[in-house]
Amino acid sequence: MLSKRTHSTLSAVVIFILWEASFHLFDMKWYLLPPPSMIFNSMLDNAYLLFSSLATTLRIAFTALILSIIISFSLAIIFYLSKFAERSIMPITVTLQVTPIIAIAPLISIWVNSSELATLVCAFLVAFFPLLANTMSGLKSTEKNHLELVQLYGANKYQVLRYVVIPSALPFFLSGLKVSSGLALIGAVVGEFVIGPISGHSGLAYRIIESGYQLDIPKMFASVFLISISGILLFNLIKLISFIVLRKWHSSFQQLD
Amino acid sequence: MALRLLTDRDRKKNIDDNELNLIAQLSSISKKFKSAKTESIKDINLEIYQGDFLSIIGPSGCGKTSILKIMCGLLRPSSGKINWPTSNFQNSPENPANLSFVFQEPNLLPWINVYENIKLPLKVLGESGYKADEKIYDVINLVGLKGFENYYPRQLSGGMSMRVSIARALVTQPKVLLMDEPFSALDETRRYGLAQEILKIKKEKKLTVVYVTHSIYESVLLSNRIYVMQANPGKIFEEFDFSNQNKSKDYRFTSQFIEQAKIVTNSLERSQLVK
């Protein structure tokens, strides 16, 4: 039997080979669907341009993700401690979540001068909600027995949070993080699409638009590939972090040791 | 006669005689949950004496657990009160650990190891340093967990988890141990083994134990006093005092044991006929 990882890698390789082969066999048009080799060459030819754009996009995505972590976590704790705060603020966050980011982005670009900051706001708005919702349900899903255990010894609110509530919310938080990490990247790209190139050095979204103008389809594909690859890497990074944090105790990793 | 039913007068007399030894007296405790139509326990009168191994036995849902939770302050009674004549046995801010509770399931926190689980009550109480360490290793040795300090709960068997749970309850050096069907998830032999260890620990640590169970066998084997409860609403049905028995290791094979088990069984069956 193949291991899970080898299996996924192999299937990707097979798809690429089929793609490359059918390009040559069926005489496909490179300007409609370039073969992987051409995309790879374009990536090398435009390496500096593309990778520095990738750096910009990733910088925005990471900053948005870190902001989401800090703000969602703090909000979740505040909501846990105060029903009043939850009832007053939660509707706003839900509204922000359900309104398409493309609809708010023009407004944000009017309000915020710097295009980088505006894109960051977009990425943050997209990324933070799943993290908030997951952390909140995590905080609420503490086992009653665990709560009673610390109450028995007269634990105060802070101790209850620290010893029981927050640790039991951790798996929820981490699965929220998996969703949010992808969304932060999506937000960073979508934001730049709507708001326009980021001053200084534009991100990958602008490279895609630019390639469209130039009819440089291989470069367009190369940009898209870079976004996908970094999304996959980001997702796996979060998976690895979850594994390190939870492997000792959480049932989702029970079969691994 | 070796055993007797206590009448109200006997009970009063007992209290007078043993005033110094009475550590808790529950007077007409009732509890009605918000969601329920009727009281889940009604008019519970119950005394605990120093050194008692007191069993509360009854059908599921008769409110045995509620009584324990009311005793340790996890539940507030709807009416009635508890007296603690020798004062600080209650879970008060000044003295929160004189009562400990062993839950029905081991109830260990899965994200920390055995050592940290046992340490948890001390952490909540703000005790740390080598004194805390000493207490922790004392109970680890007492319940036979040496070498398992770094294990995580999911690496432990049911019996081992229960030992951790007992160690955690003992780490605060309580005077009264409340146990809520602690061995119900274990197999018969392991139950017996752990029950014997509880008796040993009780003797060594001079504990008073209140033990909730639905096993007639366990209650007769372990306790000197037994309260039989009826359900709907939960009430004390009868009370037995088996104090005069010498409960040696082979006690469970004696005719006395069987006679007492018969009496308790009979009482339980009668309690279920009462409306």
Short mmCIF file of C-alpha atoms in Angstrom, two decimals:
data_model
loop_
_atom_site.label_atom_id
_atom_site.label_comp_id
_atom_site.label_asym_id
_atom_site.label_seq_id
_atom_site.Cartn_x
_atom_site.Cartn_y
_atom_site.Cartn_z
CA MET A 1 0.00 0.00 0.00
CA LEU A 2 1.11 3.53 -0.75
CA SER A 3 1.37 5.99 2.06
CA LYS A 4 -1.13 8.81 1.97
CA ARG A 5 1.47 11.39 1.02
CA THR A 6 3.08 9.32 -1.77
CA HIS A 7 -0.37 8.61 -3.13
CA SER A 8 -1.26 12.33 -3.42
CA THR A 9 2.11 13.21 -4.92
CA LEU A 10 1.89 10.39 -7.45
CA SER A 11 -1.60 11.35 -8.56
CA ALA A 12 -0.43 14.96 -9.08
CA VAL A 13 2.51 13.74 -11.16
CA VAL A 14 0.20 11.55 -13.28
CA ILE A 15 -2.14 14.48 -13.92
CA PHE A 16 0.78 16.65 -15.04
CA ILE A 17 2.11 13.95 -17.34
CA LEU A 18 -1.32 13.43 -18.92
CA TRP A 19 -1.67 17.18 -19.31
CA GLU A 20 1.72 17.54 -20.97
CA ALA A 21 1.16 14.47 -23.19
CA SER A 22 -2.30 15.51 -24.36
CA PHE A 23 -0.95 18.95 -25.23
CA HIS A 24 1.48 17.38 -27.68
CA LEU A 25 -0.83 14.58 -28.84
CA PHE A 26 -3.90 16.68 -29.58
CA ASP A 27 -2.03 19.75 -30.75
CA MET A 28 -3.65 22.06 -28.23
CA LYS A 29 -3.25 25.86 -28.41
CA TRP A 30 -0.64 27.08 -25.93
CA TYR A 31 -2.43 30.40 -25.52
CA LEU A 32 -5.54 28.63 -24.30
CA LEU A 33 -4.04 25.93 -22.13
CA PRO A 34 -0.24 25.97 -21.97
CA PRO A 35 1.45 22.71 -20.99
CA PRO A 36 3.08 22.42 -17.55
CA SER A 37 6.58 22.67 -19.03
CA MET A 38 5.74 26.03 -20.58
CA ILE A 39 4.22 27.28 -17.33
CA PHE A 40 7.31 26.17 -15.46
CA ASN A 41 9.58 27.95 -17.96
CA SER A 42 7.54 31.10 -17.65
CA MET A 43 7.87 30.84 -13.90
CA LEU A 44 11.65 30.70 -14.28
CA ASP A 45 11.76 33.52 -16.85
CA ASN A 46 9.69 35.80 -14.63
CA ALA A 47 11.13 34.48 -11.40
CA TYR A 48 12.04 37.79 -9.80
CA LEU A 49 8.78 39.47 -10.73
CA LEU A 50 6.58 36.58 -9.67
CA PHE A 51 8.33 35.65 -6.46
CA SER A 52 8.51 39.21 -5.20
CA SER A 53 4.79 39.49 -5.95
CA LEU A 54 4.27 36.25 -4.09
CA ALA A 55 6.17 37.76 -1.17
CA THR A 56 3.80 40.75 -1.15
CA THR A 57 0.69 38.54 -1.27
CA LEU A 58 2.02 36.22 1.42
CA ARG A 59 3.00 39.15 3.62
CA ILE A 60 -0.56 40.46 3.44
CA ALA A 61 -2.05 37.00 3.99
CA PHE A 62 0.14 36.27 7.01
CA THR A 63 -0.47 39.65 8.59
CA ALA A 64 -4.20 39.17 8.08
CA LEU A 65 -4.00 35.71 9.61
CA ILE A 66 -2.08 36.89 12.66
CA LEU A 67 -4.50 39.78 13.14
CA SER A 68 -7.39 37.32 12.81
CA ILE A 69 -5.88 35.05 15.43
CA ILE A 70 -5.38 37.87 17.93
CA ILE A 71 -8.73 39.55 17.36
CA SER A 72 -10.88 36.40 17.08
CA PHE A 73 -9.33 34.87 20.13
CA SER A 74 -9.79 38.01 22.23
CA LEU A 75 -13.33 38.51 20.97
CA ALA A 76 -14.21 34.87 21.65
CA ILE A 77 -12.98 35.20 25.23
CA ILE A 78 -14.88 38.47 25.71
CA PHE A 79 -18.04 36.89 24.29
CA TYR A 80 -17.57 33.89 26.55
CA LEU A 81 -17.31 36.10 29.60
CA SER A 82 -20.08 38.51 28.67
CA LYS A 83 -23.35 37.56 27.02
CA PHE A 84 -24.01 41.29 26.68
CA ALA A 85 -20.89 41.80 24.56
CA GLU A 86 -21.76 38.76 22.45
CA ARG A 87 -25.26 40.01 21.75
CA SER A 88 -24.04 43.51 20.89
CA ILE A 89 -21.04 42.69 18.73
CA MET A 90 -21.82 39.30 17.19
CA PRO A 91 -24.45 40.64 14.74
CA ILE A 92 -21.87 43.05 13.32
CA THR A 93 -19.36 40.27 12.71
CA VAL A 94 -22.05 38.10 11.11
CA THR A 95 -23.06 40.98 8.83
CA LEU A 96 -19.44 41.48 7.80
CA GLN A 97 -19.14 37.78 7.12
CA VAL A 98 -22.25 37.37 4.96
CA THR A 99 -21.65 40.50 2.86
CA PRO A 100 -19.43 39.54 -0.11
CA ILE A 101 -15.99 41.03 0.31
CA ILE A 102 -16.10 42.30 -3.30
CA ALA A 103 -19.07 44.42 -2.32
CA ILE A 104 -17.27 46.06 0.61
CA ALA A 105 -13.82 46.34 -0.97
CA PRO A 106 -14.50 49.54 -2.98
CA LEU A 107 -15.71 51.22 0.18
CA ILE A 108 -12.61 50.10 2.03
CA SER A 109 -10.37 51.46 -0.71
CA ILE A 110 -12.12 54.83 -0.35
CA TRP A 111 -11.69 54.84 3.40
CA VAL A 112 -8.14 53.54 3.53
CA ASN A 113 -5.50 55.42 1.64
CA SER A 114 -2.81 52.80 1.27
CA SER A 115 -3.70 50.01 -1.15
CA GLU A 116 -1.69 47.53 0.90
CA LEU A 117 -3.59 48.41 4.05
CA ALA A 118 -6.91 48.21 2.22
CA THR A 119 -6.05 44.76 0.89
CA LEU A 120 -5.00 43.73 4.35
CA VAL A 121 -8.37 44.82 5.71
CA CYS A 122 -10.10 42.75 3.04
CA ALA A 123 -8.02 39.68 3.79
CA PHE A 124 -8.64 40.11 7.51
CA LEU A 125 -12.41 40.49 7.06
CA VAL A 126 -12.54 37.26 5.07
CA ALA A 127 -10.26 35.30 7.37
CA PHE A 128 -11.32 36.20 10.87
CA PHE A 129 -14.89 34.94 11.03
CA PRO A 130 -14.37 31.15 10.79
CA LEU A 131 -11.71 31.47 13.44
CA LEU A 132 -14.04 33.44 15.70
CA ALA A 133 -16.98 31.08 15.19
CA ASN A 134 -14.86 27.99 15.78
CA THR A 135 -13.15 29.37 18.86
CA MET A 136 -16.50 30.41 20.28
CA SER A 137 -18.04 27.00 19.85
CA GLY A 138 -14.84 25.55 21.30
CA LEU A 139 -15.11 27.69 24.40
CA LYS A 140 -18.73 26.66 24.80
CA SER A 141 -18.10 22.97 24.36
CA THR A 142 -16.19 22.46 27.59
CA GLU A 143 -17.32 19.31 29.34
CA LYS A 144 -19.51 20.03 32.33
CA ASN A 145 -17.59 17.51 34.40
CA HIS A 146 -14.33 19.32 33.74
CA LEU A 147 -15.88 22.59 34.84
CA GLU A 148 -17.25 21.02 38.02
CA LEU A 149 -13.85 19.58 38.75
CA VAL A 150 -12.20 22.98 39.08
CA GLN A 151 -15.26 24.61 40.65
CA LEU A 152 -15.00 22.02 43.38
CA TYR A 153 -11.79 23.66 44.51
CA GLY A 154 -13.23 27.15 44.27
CA ALA A 155 -11.56 28.15 41.01
CA ASN A 156 -12.15 31.74 39.93
CA LYS A 157 -13.19 32.75 36.41
CA TYR A 158 -9.64 33.23 35.27
CA GLN A 159 -8.57 29.80 36.55
CA VAL A 160 -11.56 28.12 34.94
CA LEU A 161 -10.60 29.71 31.62
CA ARG A 162 -6.96 28.87 31.92
CA TYR A 163 -7.12 25.31 33.20
CA VAL A 164 -10.23 24.01 31.48
CA VAL A 165 -12.03 26.21 28.98
CA ILE A 166 -9.19 27.39 26.75
CA PRO A 167 -7.42 24.02 26.47
CA SER A 168 -10.65 22.30 25.50
CA ALA A 169 -11.26 24.98 22.85
CA LEU A 170 -7.85 24.42 21.30
CA PRO A 171 -8.83 21.72 18.78
CA PHE A 172 -11.72 23.90 17.58
CA PHE A 173 -9.43 26.92 17.33
CA LEU A 174 -6.94 24.96 15.26
CA SER A 175 -9.54 23.64 12.85
CA GLY A 176 -10.79 27.22 12.46
CA LEU A 177 -7.22 28.22 11.73
CA LYS A 178 -7.06 25.70 8.89
CA VAL A 179 -10.04 27.34 7.21
CA SER A 180 -8.88 30.88 7.96
CA SER A 181 -5.37 30.37 6.62
CA GLY A 182 -6.79 29.54 3.20
CA LEU A 183 -9.25 32.39 3.39
CA ALA A 184 -6.53 34.90 4.31
CA LEU A 185 -4.75 34.05 1.09
CA ILE A 186 -7.97 34.24 -0.90
CA GLY A 187 -8.77 37.57 0.75
CA ALA A 188 -5.32 38.94 -0.09
CA VAL A 189 -5.80 38.04 -3.76
CA VAL A 190 -9.43 39.10 -4.10
CA GLY A 191 -8.71 42.33 -2.24
CA GLU A 192 -5.95 43.27 -4.66
CA PHE A 193 -8.16 42.43 -7.62
CA VAL A 194 -10.79 44.90 -6.51
CA ILE A 195 -8.61 47.54 -4.91
CA GLY A 196 -5.82 47.61 -7.45
CA PRO A 197 -2.08 47.01 -7.46
CA ILE A 198 -0.32 47.35 -4.17
CA SER A 199 2.03 50.29 -4.17
CA GLY A 200 5.68 49.38 -3.74
CA HIS A 201 5.49 45.93 -5.22
CA SER A 202 2.20 44.58 -6.45
CA GLY A 203 0.97 41.17 -5.45
CA LEU A 204 0.11 38.10 -7.49
CA ALA A 205 -3.42 39.24 -8.23
CA TYR A 206 -2.06 42.14 -10.21
CA ARG A 207 0.34 39.79 -12.03
CA ILE A 208 -2.70 37.85 -13.19
CA ILE A 209 -4.48 40.98 -14.43
CA GLU A 210 -1.27 42.18 -16.08
CA SER A 211 -0.74 38.82 -17.83
CA GLY A 212 -4.30 39.09 -19.10
CA TYR A 213 -3.56 42.47 -20.65
CA GLN A 214 -0.34 41.14 -22.18
CA LEU A 215 -2.04 37.91 -23.32
CA ASP A 216 0.83 36.10 -21.57
CA ILE A 217 -1.18 33.04 -20.61
CA PRO A 218 1.78 30.94 -19.33
CA LYS A 219 2.65 33.75 -16.89
CA MET A 220 -0.97 33.90 -15.81
CA PHE A 221 -0.90 30.19 -15.12
CA ALA A 222 2.41 30.54 -13.32
CA SER A 223 0.89 33.17 -11.00
CA VAL A 224 -2.15 31.02 -10.31
CA PHE A 225 0.10 28.05 -9.59
CA LEU A 226 2.15 30.05 -7.12
CA ILE A 227 -1.01 31.05 -5.26
CA SER A 228 -2.28 27.46 -5.13
CA ILE A 229 1.07 26.07 -4.05
CA SER A 230 1.46 28.60 -1.27
CA GLY A 231 -2.14 27.87 -0.17
CA ILE A 232 -1.35 24.17 0.04
CA LEU A 233 1.86 24.84 1.95
CA LEU A 234 0.06 27.15 4.34
CA PHE A 235 -2.66 24.57 4.96
CA ASN A 236 -0.05 21.89 5.63
CA LEU A 237 1.84 24.18 7.96
CA ILE A 238 -1.30 24.63 10.07
CA LYS A 239 -1.90 20.89 9.94
CA LEU A 240 1.63 20.32 11.22
CA ILE A 241 1.11 22.82 14.03
CA SER A 242 -2.16 21.09 15.01
CA PHE A 243 -0.39 17.77 14.98
CA ILE A 244 2.39 19.00 17.24
CA VAL A 245 -0.02 20.64 19.67
CA LEU A 246 -2.68 17.92 19.79
CA ARG A 247 -0.95 14.61 19.07
CA LYS A 248 -0.42 13.74 22.71
CA TRP A 249 -4.05 13.91 23.70
CA HIS A 250 -6.58 14.54 21.00
CA SER A 251 -8.54 11.65 19.55
CA SER A 252 -8.11 12.89 15.98
CA PHE A 253 -4.46 11.85 16.18
CA GLN A 254 -4.93 8.63 18.10
CA GLN A 255 -4.03 6.33 15.24
CA LEU A 256 -0.77 8.08 14.49
CA ASP A 257 1.45 6.64 17.21
CA MET B 1 -28.88 -8.08 67.06
CA ALA B 2 -25.96 -7.18 64.90
CA LEU B 3 -27.92 -4.92 62.68
CA ARG B 4 -30.82 -2.70 63.29
CA LEU B 5 -33.07 -0.21 61.66
CA LEU B 6 -32.60 3.21 63.12
CA THR B 7 -35.70 4.89 64.34
CA ASP B 8 -35.95 8.64 64.60
CA ARG B 9 -35.40 8.41 68.31
CA ASP B 10 -32.33 6.28 67.87
CA ARG B 11 -31.00 8.76 65.45
CA LYS B 12 -31.49 11.66 67.83
CA LYS B 13 -29.88 9.69 70.60
CA ASN B 14 -26.97 8.90 68.35
CA ILE B 15 -26.38 12.55 67.59
CA ASP B 16 -26.39 13.39 71.26
CA ASP B 17 -23.98 10.58 72.03
CA ASN B 18 -21.63 11.32 69.22
CA GLU B 19 -21.90 15.03 69.03
CA LEU B 20 -18.18 15.39 68.60
CA ASN B 21 -18.09 12.83 65.86
CA LEU B 22 -20.91 14.15 63.77
CA ILE B 23 -19.35 15.92 60.82
CA ALA B 24 -22.32 16.63 58.62
CA GLN B 25 -26.04 16.66 59.04
CA LEU B 26 -28.35 17.18 56.10
CA SER B 27 -31.76 18.38 57.21
CA SER B 28 -34.75 18.15 54.88
CA ILE B 29 -32.74 18.82 51.75
CA SER B 30 -34.84 19.07 48.60
CA LYS B 31 -33.80 19.86 45.08
CA LYS B 32 -36.00 20.75 42.18
CA PHE B 33 -34.32 21.37 38.85
CA LYS B 34 -35.68 24.21 36.73
CA SER B 35 -36.52 21.90 33.87
CA ALA B 36 -38.28 19.31 36.03
CA LYS B 37 -41.88 19.33 37.21
CA THR B 38 -41.29 17.65 40.53
CA GLU B 39 -38.46 17.54 43.01
CA SER B 40 -35.68 15.16 42.09
CA ILE B 41 -34.83 14.69 45.75
CA LYS B 42 -37.18 15.45 48.58
CA ASP B 43 -36.74 15.84 52.28
CA ILE B 44 -33.38 14.13 52.64
CA ASN B 45 -32.20 13.70 56.23
CA LEU B 46 -28.81 12.17 56.59
CA GLU B 47 -25.93 12.20 59.04
CA ILE B 48 -22.28 11.54 58.47
CA TYR B 49 -20.03 10.59 61.36
CA GLN B 50 -16.29 10.75 61.59
CA GLY B 51 -14.79 7.62 60.08
CA ASP B 52 -17.98 6.49 58.40
CA PHE B 53 -17.96 4.52 55.22
CA LEU B 54 -21.44 5.48 54.26
CA SER B 55 -23.12 4.08 51.18
CA ILE B 56 -26.10 5.58 49.45
CA ILE B 57 -27.74 2.96 47.30
CA GLY B 58 -30.77 3.22 45.07
CA PRO B 59 -32.08 2.89 41.53
CA SER B 60 -30.76 5.10 38.73
CA GLY B 61 -32.22 8.57 38.75
CA CYS B 62 -33.13 8.64 42.42
CA GLY B 63 -30.89 11.64 43.04
CA LYS B 64 -27.91 9.95 44.67
CA THR B 65 -25.48 12.08 42.73
CA SER B 66 -27.43 15.24 43.51
CA ILE B 67 -26.99 14.59 47.22
CA LEU B 68 -23.23 14.36 46.79
CA LYS B 69 -23.10 17.48 44.65
CA ILE B 70 -25.14 19.40 47.19
CA MET B 71 -22.74 18.28 49.91
CA CYS B 72 -19.69 19.61 48.10
CA GLY B 73 -21.37 22.79 46.95
CA LEU B 74 -21.59 22.02 43.23
CA LEU B 75 -25.38 22.15 43.51
CA ARG B 76 -27.50 24.45 45.60
CA PRO B 77 -30.41 22.79 47.38
CA SER B 78 -33.86 24.25 46.74
CA SER B 79 -34.61 23.97 50.43
CA GLY B 80 -33.13 22.51 53.58
CA LYS B 81 -29.66 22.95 54.92
CA ILE B 82 -26.48 21.17 55.84
CA ASN B 83 -24.89 21.51 59.25
CA TRP B 84 -21.19 21.03 59.66
CA PRO B 85 -20.88 20.89 63.46
CA THR B 86 -17.12 20.56 63.55
CA SER B 87 -16.99 23.60 61.30
CA ASN B 88 -14.65 23.78 58.39
CA PHE B 89 -15.57 20.63 56.57
CA GLN B 90 -17.37 22.66 54.03
CA ASN B 91 -15.90 23.86 50.79
CA SER B 92 -15.46 27.44 51.87
CA PRO B 93 -12.95 29.87 50.43
CA GLU B 94 -10.79 29.45 53.52
CA ASN B 95 -10.92 25.72 53.45
CA PRO B 96 -11.92 24.51 50.06
CA ALA B 97 -10.35 21.10 50.07
CA ASN B 98 -11.62 19.31 53.09
CA LEU B 99 -14.12 17.64 50.84
CA SER B 100 -13.05 15.90 47.68
CA PHE B 101 -15.15 14.38 44.98
CA VAL B 102 -14.46 11.32 42.86
CA PHE B 103 -16.57 11.51 39.73
CA GLN B 104 -18.39 8.67 38.06
CA GLU B 105 -16.00 8.76 35.12
CA PRO B 106 -12.32 9.37 35.77
CA ASN B 107 -12.91 12.89 34.42
CA LEU B 108 -9.26 13.52 33.67
CA LEU B 109 -8.20 16.48 31.56
CA PRO B 110 -6.92 14.82 28.36
CA TRP B 111 -4.46 17.57 27.44
CA ILE B 112 -2.19 17.17 30.46
CA ASN B 113 -0.34 14.15 31.78
CA VAL B 114 -1.00 12.14 34.92
CA TYR B 115 1.25 14.27 37.08
CA GLU B 116 -0.34 17.53 35.96
CA ASN B 117 -3.83 16.09 36.38
CA ILE B 118 -3.09 15.20 39.98
CA LYS B 119 -1.54 18.61 40.49
CA LEU B 120 -4.57 20.48 39.18
CA PRO B 121 -6.43 20.91 42.52
CA LEU B 122 -3.26 22.25 44.13
CA LYS B 123 -2.78 24.67 41.27
CA VAL B 124 -6.32 25.96 41.69
CA LEU B 125 -5.69 26.35 45.41
CA GLY B 126 -2.48 28.21 44.68
CA GLU B 127 -0.10 25.64 46.15
CA SER B 128 3.17 25.00 44.40
CA GLY B 129 6.82 24.24 45.04
CA TYR B 130 8.31 21.25 46.76
CA LYS B 131 5.51 20.93 49.30
CA ALA B 132 3.04 20.43 46.48
CA ASP B 133 5.43 17.98 44.84
CA GLU B 134 5.64 16.01 48.07
CA LYS B 135 1.85 15.76 48.29
CA ILE B 136 1.63 14.67 44.67
CA TYR B 137 4.22 11.91 45.01
CA ASP B 138 2.64 10.80 48.25
CA VAL B 139 -0.69 10.09 46.53
CA ILE B 140 0.98 8.71 43.41
CA ASN B 141 2.64 6.09 45.58
CA LEU B 142 -0.50 5.55 47.60
CA VAL B 143 -2.62 4.55 44.63
CA GLY B 144 0.16 2.72 42.80
CA LEU B 145 0.78 5.08 39.91
CA LYS B 146 4.54 5.25 40.20
CA GLY B 147 6.14 5.30 36.76
CA PHE B 148 2.98 6.56 35.09
CA GLU B 149 3.52 10.26 35.83
CA ASN B 150 4.21 11.20 32.22
CA TYR B 151 1.44 9.18 30.64
CA TYR B 152 -1.45 10.99 29.01
CA PRO B 153 -4.98 9.97 30.02
CA ARG B 154 -5.72 8.28 26.72
CA GLN B 155 -2.76 5.96 27.20
CA LEU B 156 -4.28 4.63 30.44
CA SER B 157 -6.71 1.78 31.00
CA GLY B 158 -10.01 2.41 32.76
CA GLY B 159 -8.69 1.16 36.08
CA MET B 160 -5.53 3.26 35.84
CA SER B 161 -7.54 6.36 34.96
CA MET B 162 -9.71 5.77 38.02
CA ARG B 163 -6.56 5.57 40.14
CA VAL B 164 -5.46 8.94 38.80
CA SER B 165 -8.88 10.31 39.59
CA ILE B 166 -8.66 9.00 43.16
CA ALA B 167 -5.14 10.34 43.55
CA ARG B 168 -6.30 13.73 42.37
CA ALA B 169 -9.11 13.70 44.93
CA LEU B 170 -6.67 12.76 47.68
CA VAL B 171 -3.93 15.24 46.84
CA THR B 172 -5.57 18.06 48.77
CA GLN B 173 -5.55 15.84 51.87
CA PRO B 174 -9.31 15.91 52.34
CA LYS B 175 -11.09 14.71 55.44
CA VAL B 176 -14.19 13.62 53.56
CA LEU B 177 -14.16 11.78 50.27
CA LEU B 178 -17.35 11.79 48.20
CA MET B 179 -17.45 9.04 45.60
CA ASP B 180 -20.02 8.87 42.85
CA GLU B 181 -20.24 5.29 41.53
CA PRO B 182 -16.52 5.44 40.94
CA PHE B 183 -16.01 1.90 39.69
CA SER B 184 -19.13 1.42 37.62
CA ALA B 185 -17.15 1.28 34.38
CA LEU B 186 -14.73 -1.42 35.59
CA ASP B 187 -14.97 -5.17 35.44
CA GLU B 188 -15.87 -7.16 38.52
CA THR B 189 -12.42 -8.25 39.71
CA ARG B 190 -10.89 -4.86 39.17
CA ARG B 191 -13.78 -3.27 41.04
CA TYR B 192 -13.15 -5.53 43.96
CA GLY B 193 -9.43 -4.82 43.94
CA LEU B 194 -9.89 -1.07 43.84
CA ALA B 195 -12.60 -1.18 46.48
CA GLN B 196 -10.21 -2.99 48.81
CA GLU B 197 -7.61 -0.33 48.15
CA ILE B 198 -10.11 2.38 48.98
CA LEU B 199 -10.70 0.69 52.33
CA LYS B 200 -6.96 0.59 52.95
CA ILE B 201 -6.51 4.22 51.98
CA LYS B 202 -9.46 5.24 54.10
CA LYS B 203 -7.84 3.60 57.11
CA GLU B 204 -4.42 5.05 56.41
CA LYS B 205 -5.63 8.59 55.79
CA LYS B 206 -8.39 8.46 58.44
CA LEU B 207 -10.94 9.41 55.83
CA THR B 208 -14.67 9.61 56.02
CA VAL B 209 -16.20 8.27 52.82
CA VAL B 210 -19.62 8.85 51.33
CA TYR B 211 -20.10 6.32 48.58
CA VAL B 212 -22.87 6.38 46.02
CA THR B 213 -23.48 3.10 44.26
CA HIS B 214 -26.15 0.87 42.81
CA SER B 215 -24.24 -2.26 43.65
CA ILE B 216 -25.59 -4.10 46.68
CA TYR B 217 -22.42 -6.14 46.79
CA GLU B 218 -20.18 -3.08 47.06
CA SER B 219 -22.32 -1.28 49.57
CA VAL B 220 -22.48 -4.24 51.96
CA LEU B 221 -18.85 -5.09 51.47
CA LEU B 222 -17.48 -1.64 52.08
CA SER B 223 -19.72 0.32 54.32
CA ASN B 224 -20.64 0.45 57.95
CA ARG B 225 -23.80 2.38 57.21
CA ILE B 226 -26.15 2.18 54.26
CA TYR B 227 -28.93 4.49 53.15
CA VAL B 228 -31.40 2.90 50.75
CA MET B 229 -33.16 5.36 48.49
CA GLN B 230 -36.39 5.24 46.53
CA ALA B 231 -36.99 7.17 43.32
CA ASN B 232 -39.58 9.69 42.08
CA PRO B 233 -39.02 11.76 44.11
CA GLY B 234 -35.68 10.66 45.55
CA LYS B 235 -36.16 9.94 49.23
CA ILE B 236 -34.37 8.01 51.92
CA PHE B 237 -36.31 4.77 52.26
CA GLU B 238 -34.41 2.93 54.96
CA GLU B 239 -31.19 3.18 56.84
CA PHE B 240 -28.98 0.34 58.04
CA ASP B 241 -26.14 0.23 60.47
CA PHE B 242 -23.67 -2.61 60.00
CA SER B 243 -21.02 -1.02 62.18
CA ASN B 244 -20.45 -3.96 64.44
CA GLN B 245 -19.24 -6.24 61.72
CA ASN B 246 -15.60 -7.11 61.46
CA LYS B 247 -15.01 -6.69 57.75
CA SER B 248 -11.98 -8.84 57.14
CA LYS B 249 -10.70 -9.84 53.72
CA ASP B 250 -12.92 -12.91 53.44
CA TYR B 251 -15.95 -11.14 54.75
CA ARG B 252 -17.62 -11.40 51.37
CA PHE B 253 -17.77 -15.20 51.71
CA THR B 254 -19.38 -15.27 55.14
CA SER B 255 -22.99 -15.98 55.91
CA GLN B 256 -23.20 -12.60 57.63
CA PHE B 257 -22.34 -10.90 54.39
CA ILE B 258 -25.04 -12.80 52.60
CA GLU B 259 -27.55 -12.05 55.32
CA GLN B 260 -26.83 -8.34 55.08
CA ALA B 261 -26.91 -8.40 51.30
CA LYS B 262 -30.32 -10.07 51.58
CA ILE B 263 -31.58 -7.35 53.88
CA VAL B 264 -30.40 -4.58 51.58
CA THR B 265 -31.78 -6.34 48.50
CA ASN B 266 -35.09 -6.81 50.21
CA SER B 267 -35.16 -3.17 51.22
CA LEU B 268 -34.36 -2.02 47.69
CA GLU B 269 -37.13 -4.17 46.29
CA ARG B 270 -39.64 -2.87 48.79
CA SER B 271 -38.55 0.69 48.08
CA GLN B 272 -39.52 0.25 44.46
CA LEU B 273 -43.02 -0.81 45.35
CA VAL B 274 -43.68 2.36 47.33
CA LYS B 275 -45.53 5.08 45.49
#
